[in-house]
CSV table of C-alpha atoms in Angstrom, one decimal:
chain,number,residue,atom,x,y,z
A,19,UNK,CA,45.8,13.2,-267.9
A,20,UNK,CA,43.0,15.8,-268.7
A,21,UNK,CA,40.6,14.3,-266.8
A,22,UNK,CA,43.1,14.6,-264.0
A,23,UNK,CA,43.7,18.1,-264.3
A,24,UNK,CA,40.3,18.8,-264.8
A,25,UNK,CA,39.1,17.5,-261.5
A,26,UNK,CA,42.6,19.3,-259.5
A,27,UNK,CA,41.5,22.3,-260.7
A,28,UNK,CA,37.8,21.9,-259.9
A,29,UNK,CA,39.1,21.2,-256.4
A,30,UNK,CA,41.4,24.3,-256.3
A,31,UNK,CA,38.3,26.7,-257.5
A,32,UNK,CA,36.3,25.1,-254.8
A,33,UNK,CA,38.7,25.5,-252.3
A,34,UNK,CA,39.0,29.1,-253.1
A,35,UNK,CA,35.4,29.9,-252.8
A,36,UNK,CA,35.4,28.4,-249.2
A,37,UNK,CA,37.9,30.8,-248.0
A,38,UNK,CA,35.8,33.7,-249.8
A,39,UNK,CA,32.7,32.8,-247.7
A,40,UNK,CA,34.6,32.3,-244.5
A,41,UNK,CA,36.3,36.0,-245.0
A,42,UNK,CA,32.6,37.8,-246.1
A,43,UNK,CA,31.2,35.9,-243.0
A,44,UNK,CA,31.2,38.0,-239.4
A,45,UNK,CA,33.6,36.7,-236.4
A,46,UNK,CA,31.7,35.0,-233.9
A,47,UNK,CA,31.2,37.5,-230.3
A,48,UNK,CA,33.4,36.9,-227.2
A,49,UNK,CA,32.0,35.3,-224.7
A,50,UNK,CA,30.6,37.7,-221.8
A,51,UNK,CA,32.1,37.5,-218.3
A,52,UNK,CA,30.4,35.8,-216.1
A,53,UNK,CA,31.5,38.7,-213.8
A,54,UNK,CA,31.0,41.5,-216.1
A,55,UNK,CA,31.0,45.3,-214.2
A,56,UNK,CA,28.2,47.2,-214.4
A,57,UNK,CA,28.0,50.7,-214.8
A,58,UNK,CA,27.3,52.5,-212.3
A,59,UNK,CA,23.5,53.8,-211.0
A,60,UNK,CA,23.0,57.8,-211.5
A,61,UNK,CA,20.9,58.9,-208.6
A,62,UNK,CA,17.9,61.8,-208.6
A,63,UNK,CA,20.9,64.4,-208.7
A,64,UNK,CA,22.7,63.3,-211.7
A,65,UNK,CA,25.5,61.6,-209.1
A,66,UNK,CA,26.9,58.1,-209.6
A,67,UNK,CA,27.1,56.2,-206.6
A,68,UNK,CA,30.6,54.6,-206.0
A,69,UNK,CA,28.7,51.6,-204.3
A,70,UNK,CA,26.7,50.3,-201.9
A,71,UNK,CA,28.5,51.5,-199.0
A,72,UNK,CA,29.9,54.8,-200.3
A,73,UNK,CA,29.4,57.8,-197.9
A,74,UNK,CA,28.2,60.6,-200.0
A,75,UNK,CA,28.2,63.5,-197.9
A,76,UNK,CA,27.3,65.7,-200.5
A,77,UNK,CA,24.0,64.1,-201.2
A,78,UNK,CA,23.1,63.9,-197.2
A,79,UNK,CA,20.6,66.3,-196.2
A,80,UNK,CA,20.8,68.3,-192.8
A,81,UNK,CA,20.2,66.5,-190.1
A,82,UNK,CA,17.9,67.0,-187.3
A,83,UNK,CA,18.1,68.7,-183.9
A,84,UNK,CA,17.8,66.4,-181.1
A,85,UNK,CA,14.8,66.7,-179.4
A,86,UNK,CA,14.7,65.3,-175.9
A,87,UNK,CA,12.0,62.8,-175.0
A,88,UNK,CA,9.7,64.1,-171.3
A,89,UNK,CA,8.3,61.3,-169.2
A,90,UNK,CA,5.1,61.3,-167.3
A,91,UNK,CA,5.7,61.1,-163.6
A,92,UNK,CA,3.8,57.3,-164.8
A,93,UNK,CA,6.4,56.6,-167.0
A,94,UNK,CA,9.4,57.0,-164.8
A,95,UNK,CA,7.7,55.0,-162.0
A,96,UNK,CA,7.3,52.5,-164.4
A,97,UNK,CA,10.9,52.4,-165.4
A,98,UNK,CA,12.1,52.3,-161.9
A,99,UNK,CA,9.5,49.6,-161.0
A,100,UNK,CA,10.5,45.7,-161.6
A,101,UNK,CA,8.6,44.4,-164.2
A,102,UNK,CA,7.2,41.6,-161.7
A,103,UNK,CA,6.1,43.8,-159.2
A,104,UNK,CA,4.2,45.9,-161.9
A,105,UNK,CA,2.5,42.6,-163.4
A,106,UNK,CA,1.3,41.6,-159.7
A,107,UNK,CA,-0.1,44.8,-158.9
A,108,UNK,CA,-2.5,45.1,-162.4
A,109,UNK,CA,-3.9,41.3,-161.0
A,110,UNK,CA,-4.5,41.8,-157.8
A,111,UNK,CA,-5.7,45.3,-157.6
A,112,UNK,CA,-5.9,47.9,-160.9
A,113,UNK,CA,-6.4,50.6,-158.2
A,114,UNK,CA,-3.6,49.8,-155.6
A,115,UNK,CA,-0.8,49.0,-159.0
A,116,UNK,CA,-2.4,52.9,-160.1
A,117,UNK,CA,-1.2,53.9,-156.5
A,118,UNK,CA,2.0,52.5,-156.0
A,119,UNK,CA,2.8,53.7,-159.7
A,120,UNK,CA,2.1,57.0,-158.2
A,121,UNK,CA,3.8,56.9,-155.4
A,122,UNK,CA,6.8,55.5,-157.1
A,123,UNK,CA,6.5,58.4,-159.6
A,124,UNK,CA,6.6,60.8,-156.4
A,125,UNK,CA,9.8,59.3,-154.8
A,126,UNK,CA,11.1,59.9,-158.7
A,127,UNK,CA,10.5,63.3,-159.0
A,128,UNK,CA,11.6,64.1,-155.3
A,129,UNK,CA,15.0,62.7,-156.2
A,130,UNK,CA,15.2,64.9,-159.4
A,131,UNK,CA,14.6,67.7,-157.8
A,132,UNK,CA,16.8,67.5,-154.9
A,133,UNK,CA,19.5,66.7,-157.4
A,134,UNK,CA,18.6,69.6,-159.2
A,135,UNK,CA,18.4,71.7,-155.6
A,136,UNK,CA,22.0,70.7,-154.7
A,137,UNK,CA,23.0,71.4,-158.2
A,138,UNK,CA,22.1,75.0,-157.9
A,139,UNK,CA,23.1,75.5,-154.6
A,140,UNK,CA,26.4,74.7,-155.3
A,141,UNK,CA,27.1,76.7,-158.2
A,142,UNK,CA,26.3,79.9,-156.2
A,143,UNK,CA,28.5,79.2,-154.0
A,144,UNK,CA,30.9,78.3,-155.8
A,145,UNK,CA,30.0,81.7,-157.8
A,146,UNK,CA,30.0,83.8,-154.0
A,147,UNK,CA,33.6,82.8,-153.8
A,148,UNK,CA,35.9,85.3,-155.3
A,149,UNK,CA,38.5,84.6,-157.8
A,150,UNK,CA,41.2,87.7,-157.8
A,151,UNK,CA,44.1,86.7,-155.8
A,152,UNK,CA,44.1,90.3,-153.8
A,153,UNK,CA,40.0,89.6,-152.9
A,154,UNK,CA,41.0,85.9,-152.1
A,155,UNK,CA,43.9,86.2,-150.0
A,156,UNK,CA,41.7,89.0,-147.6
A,157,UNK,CA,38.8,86.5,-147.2
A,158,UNK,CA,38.1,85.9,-144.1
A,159,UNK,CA,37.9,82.1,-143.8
A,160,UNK,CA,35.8,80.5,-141.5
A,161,UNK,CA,38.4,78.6,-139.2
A,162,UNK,CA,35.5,78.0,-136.7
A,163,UNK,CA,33.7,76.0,-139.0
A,164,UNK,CA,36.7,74.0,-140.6
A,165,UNK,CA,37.8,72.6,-137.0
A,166,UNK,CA,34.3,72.3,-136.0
A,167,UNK,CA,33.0,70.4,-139.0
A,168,UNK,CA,36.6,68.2,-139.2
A,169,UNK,CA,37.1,69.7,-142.5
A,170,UNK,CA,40.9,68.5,-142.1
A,171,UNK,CA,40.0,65.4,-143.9
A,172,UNK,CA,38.6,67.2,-147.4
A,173,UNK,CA,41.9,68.7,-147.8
A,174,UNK,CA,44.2,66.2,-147.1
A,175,UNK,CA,42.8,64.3,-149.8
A,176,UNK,CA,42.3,67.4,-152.0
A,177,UNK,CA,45.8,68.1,-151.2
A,178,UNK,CA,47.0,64.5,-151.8
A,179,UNK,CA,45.4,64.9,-155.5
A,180,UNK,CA,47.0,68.3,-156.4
A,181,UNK,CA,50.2,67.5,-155.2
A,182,UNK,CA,50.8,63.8,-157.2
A,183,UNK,CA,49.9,66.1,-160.4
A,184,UNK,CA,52.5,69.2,-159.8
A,185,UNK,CA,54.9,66.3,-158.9
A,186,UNK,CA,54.2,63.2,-160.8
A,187,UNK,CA,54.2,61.4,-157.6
A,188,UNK,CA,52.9,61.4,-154.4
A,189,UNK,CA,54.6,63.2,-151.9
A,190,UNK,CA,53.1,61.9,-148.4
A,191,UNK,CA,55.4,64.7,-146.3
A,192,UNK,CA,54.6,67.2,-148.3
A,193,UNK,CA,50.5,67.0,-147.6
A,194,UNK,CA,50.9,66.3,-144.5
A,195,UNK,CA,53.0,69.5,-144.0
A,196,UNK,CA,50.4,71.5,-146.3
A,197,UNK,CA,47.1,69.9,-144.0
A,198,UNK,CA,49.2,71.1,-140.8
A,199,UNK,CA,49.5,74.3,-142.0
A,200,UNK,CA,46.1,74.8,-142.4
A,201,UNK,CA,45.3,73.6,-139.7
A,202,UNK,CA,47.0,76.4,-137.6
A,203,UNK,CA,45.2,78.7,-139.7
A,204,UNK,CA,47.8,80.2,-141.5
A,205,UNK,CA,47.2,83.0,-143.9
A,206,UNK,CA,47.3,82.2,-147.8
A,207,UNK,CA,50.5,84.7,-148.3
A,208,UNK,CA,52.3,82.8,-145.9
A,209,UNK,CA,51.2,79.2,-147.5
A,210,UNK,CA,52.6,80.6,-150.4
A,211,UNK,CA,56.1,81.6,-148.7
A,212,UNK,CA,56.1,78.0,-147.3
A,213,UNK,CA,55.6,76.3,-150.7
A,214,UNK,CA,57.9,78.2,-152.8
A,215,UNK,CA,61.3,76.1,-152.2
A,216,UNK,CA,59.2,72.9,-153.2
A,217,UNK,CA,56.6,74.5,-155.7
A,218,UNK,CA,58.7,77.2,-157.1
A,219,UNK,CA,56.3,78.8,-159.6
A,220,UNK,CA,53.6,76.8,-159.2
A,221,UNK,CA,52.9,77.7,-155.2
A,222,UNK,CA,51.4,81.1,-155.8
A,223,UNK,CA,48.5,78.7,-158.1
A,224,UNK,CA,48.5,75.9,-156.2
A,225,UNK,CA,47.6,78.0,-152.9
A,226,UNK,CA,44.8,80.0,-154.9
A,227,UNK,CA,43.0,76.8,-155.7
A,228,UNK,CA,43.9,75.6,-152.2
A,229,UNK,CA,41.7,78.5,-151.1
A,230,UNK,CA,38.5,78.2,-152.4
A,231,UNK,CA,38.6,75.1,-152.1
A,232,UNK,CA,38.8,75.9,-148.4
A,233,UNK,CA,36.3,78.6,-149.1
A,234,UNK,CA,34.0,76.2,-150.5
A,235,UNK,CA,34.1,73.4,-148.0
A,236,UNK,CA,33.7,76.2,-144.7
A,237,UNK,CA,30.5,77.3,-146.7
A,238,UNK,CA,28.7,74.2,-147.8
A,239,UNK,CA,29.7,73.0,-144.0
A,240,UNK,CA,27.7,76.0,-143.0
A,241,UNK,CA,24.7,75.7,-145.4
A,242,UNK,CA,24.0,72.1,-144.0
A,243,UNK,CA,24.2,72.9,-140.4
């Protein structure tokens, strides 16, 4: 029976310095994730970037003027050219391809300028025309010209335009009854008399763009006879 209790209490004491060890021992670490978040990247600043595709406008610097690219007169006849036509030319003959590049680069230039020609020419006249309604409705108009040149045609589809946008629809009668009065010259205080019962308000500006409109087609008619 001693021996017994001997060895139970052996056991107990041996038992009890396990669970001593296990609690003077450190926990074992977690796991990482395998999808752990990093922290975030300070930049030269002292900024964190949100991520990759964050717009940070306050780190952007300012940004450049556009500055528009001039072509040699060689250039733009090699851009109009077809690339075939340019290959063919640098076989057969270096000097004729040289030629025709020029040439092409002339018809190029010609075109610009002409573009530009009309362009000018159109805002003076367009400037020459007056814009008061007192100075407007005294012009002289150049009835001579308008029957002469068939100018019927420019304001019946001028017209047209105008009148589907004061209405919301078109209004066939209506421009033909606006073209006819032009037609038999009548003055732009009288045009506006006519409109009133259909345009109310809007006659008195309607007939003012009518007019240099008018204006402008008699003297662009003029300028290319």
């Amino acid at each position: 029976a001693r021996a017994a209790e001997e060895a139970a209490r052996a056991e107990e004491e041996a038992r009890a310095a396990e669970e001593a060890n296990r609690e003077a021992s450190p926990a074992p670490a977690a796991p990482a994730p395998l999808f752990a978040k990093k922290p975030a990247k300070k930049t030269a600043g002292g900024k964190r970037k949100l991520s990759v595709f964050a717009v940070e406008d306050e780190e952007q610097g300012p940004k450049k003027a556009f500055v528009p690219i001039e072509y040699t007169a060689e250039e733009l006849a090699a851009a109009a050219a077809p690339a075939s036509t340019m290959a063919e030319d640098d076989e057969d003959d270096p000097a004729a391809a040289a030629a025709a590049a020029a040439k092409r680069a002339a018809a190029v230039i010609a075109k610009k300028n002409q573009a530009e020609k009309e362009e000018k020419a159109r805002g003076s006249l367009i400037e020459s025309i007056p814009t008061d309604k007192k100075k407007l409705f005294k012009y002289d108009v150049d009835w001579r010209t308008y029957d002469a040149s068939n100018l019927s045609e420019s304001v019946q589809r001028w017209v047209s335009k105008k009148v589907a946008e004061l209405l919301g629809e078109e209004e066939p009668s209506l421009v033909e009854f606006v073209v006819e009065k032009v037609g038999e010259h009548l003055s732009a205080k009288d045009m506006v008399s006519e409109l009133e019962p259909v345009l109310d308000d809007e006659a008195e500006q309607f007939v003012i763009k009518l007019w240099r409109m008018l204006i402008y087609e008699t003297l662009k008619a003029n300028e290319k006879a």
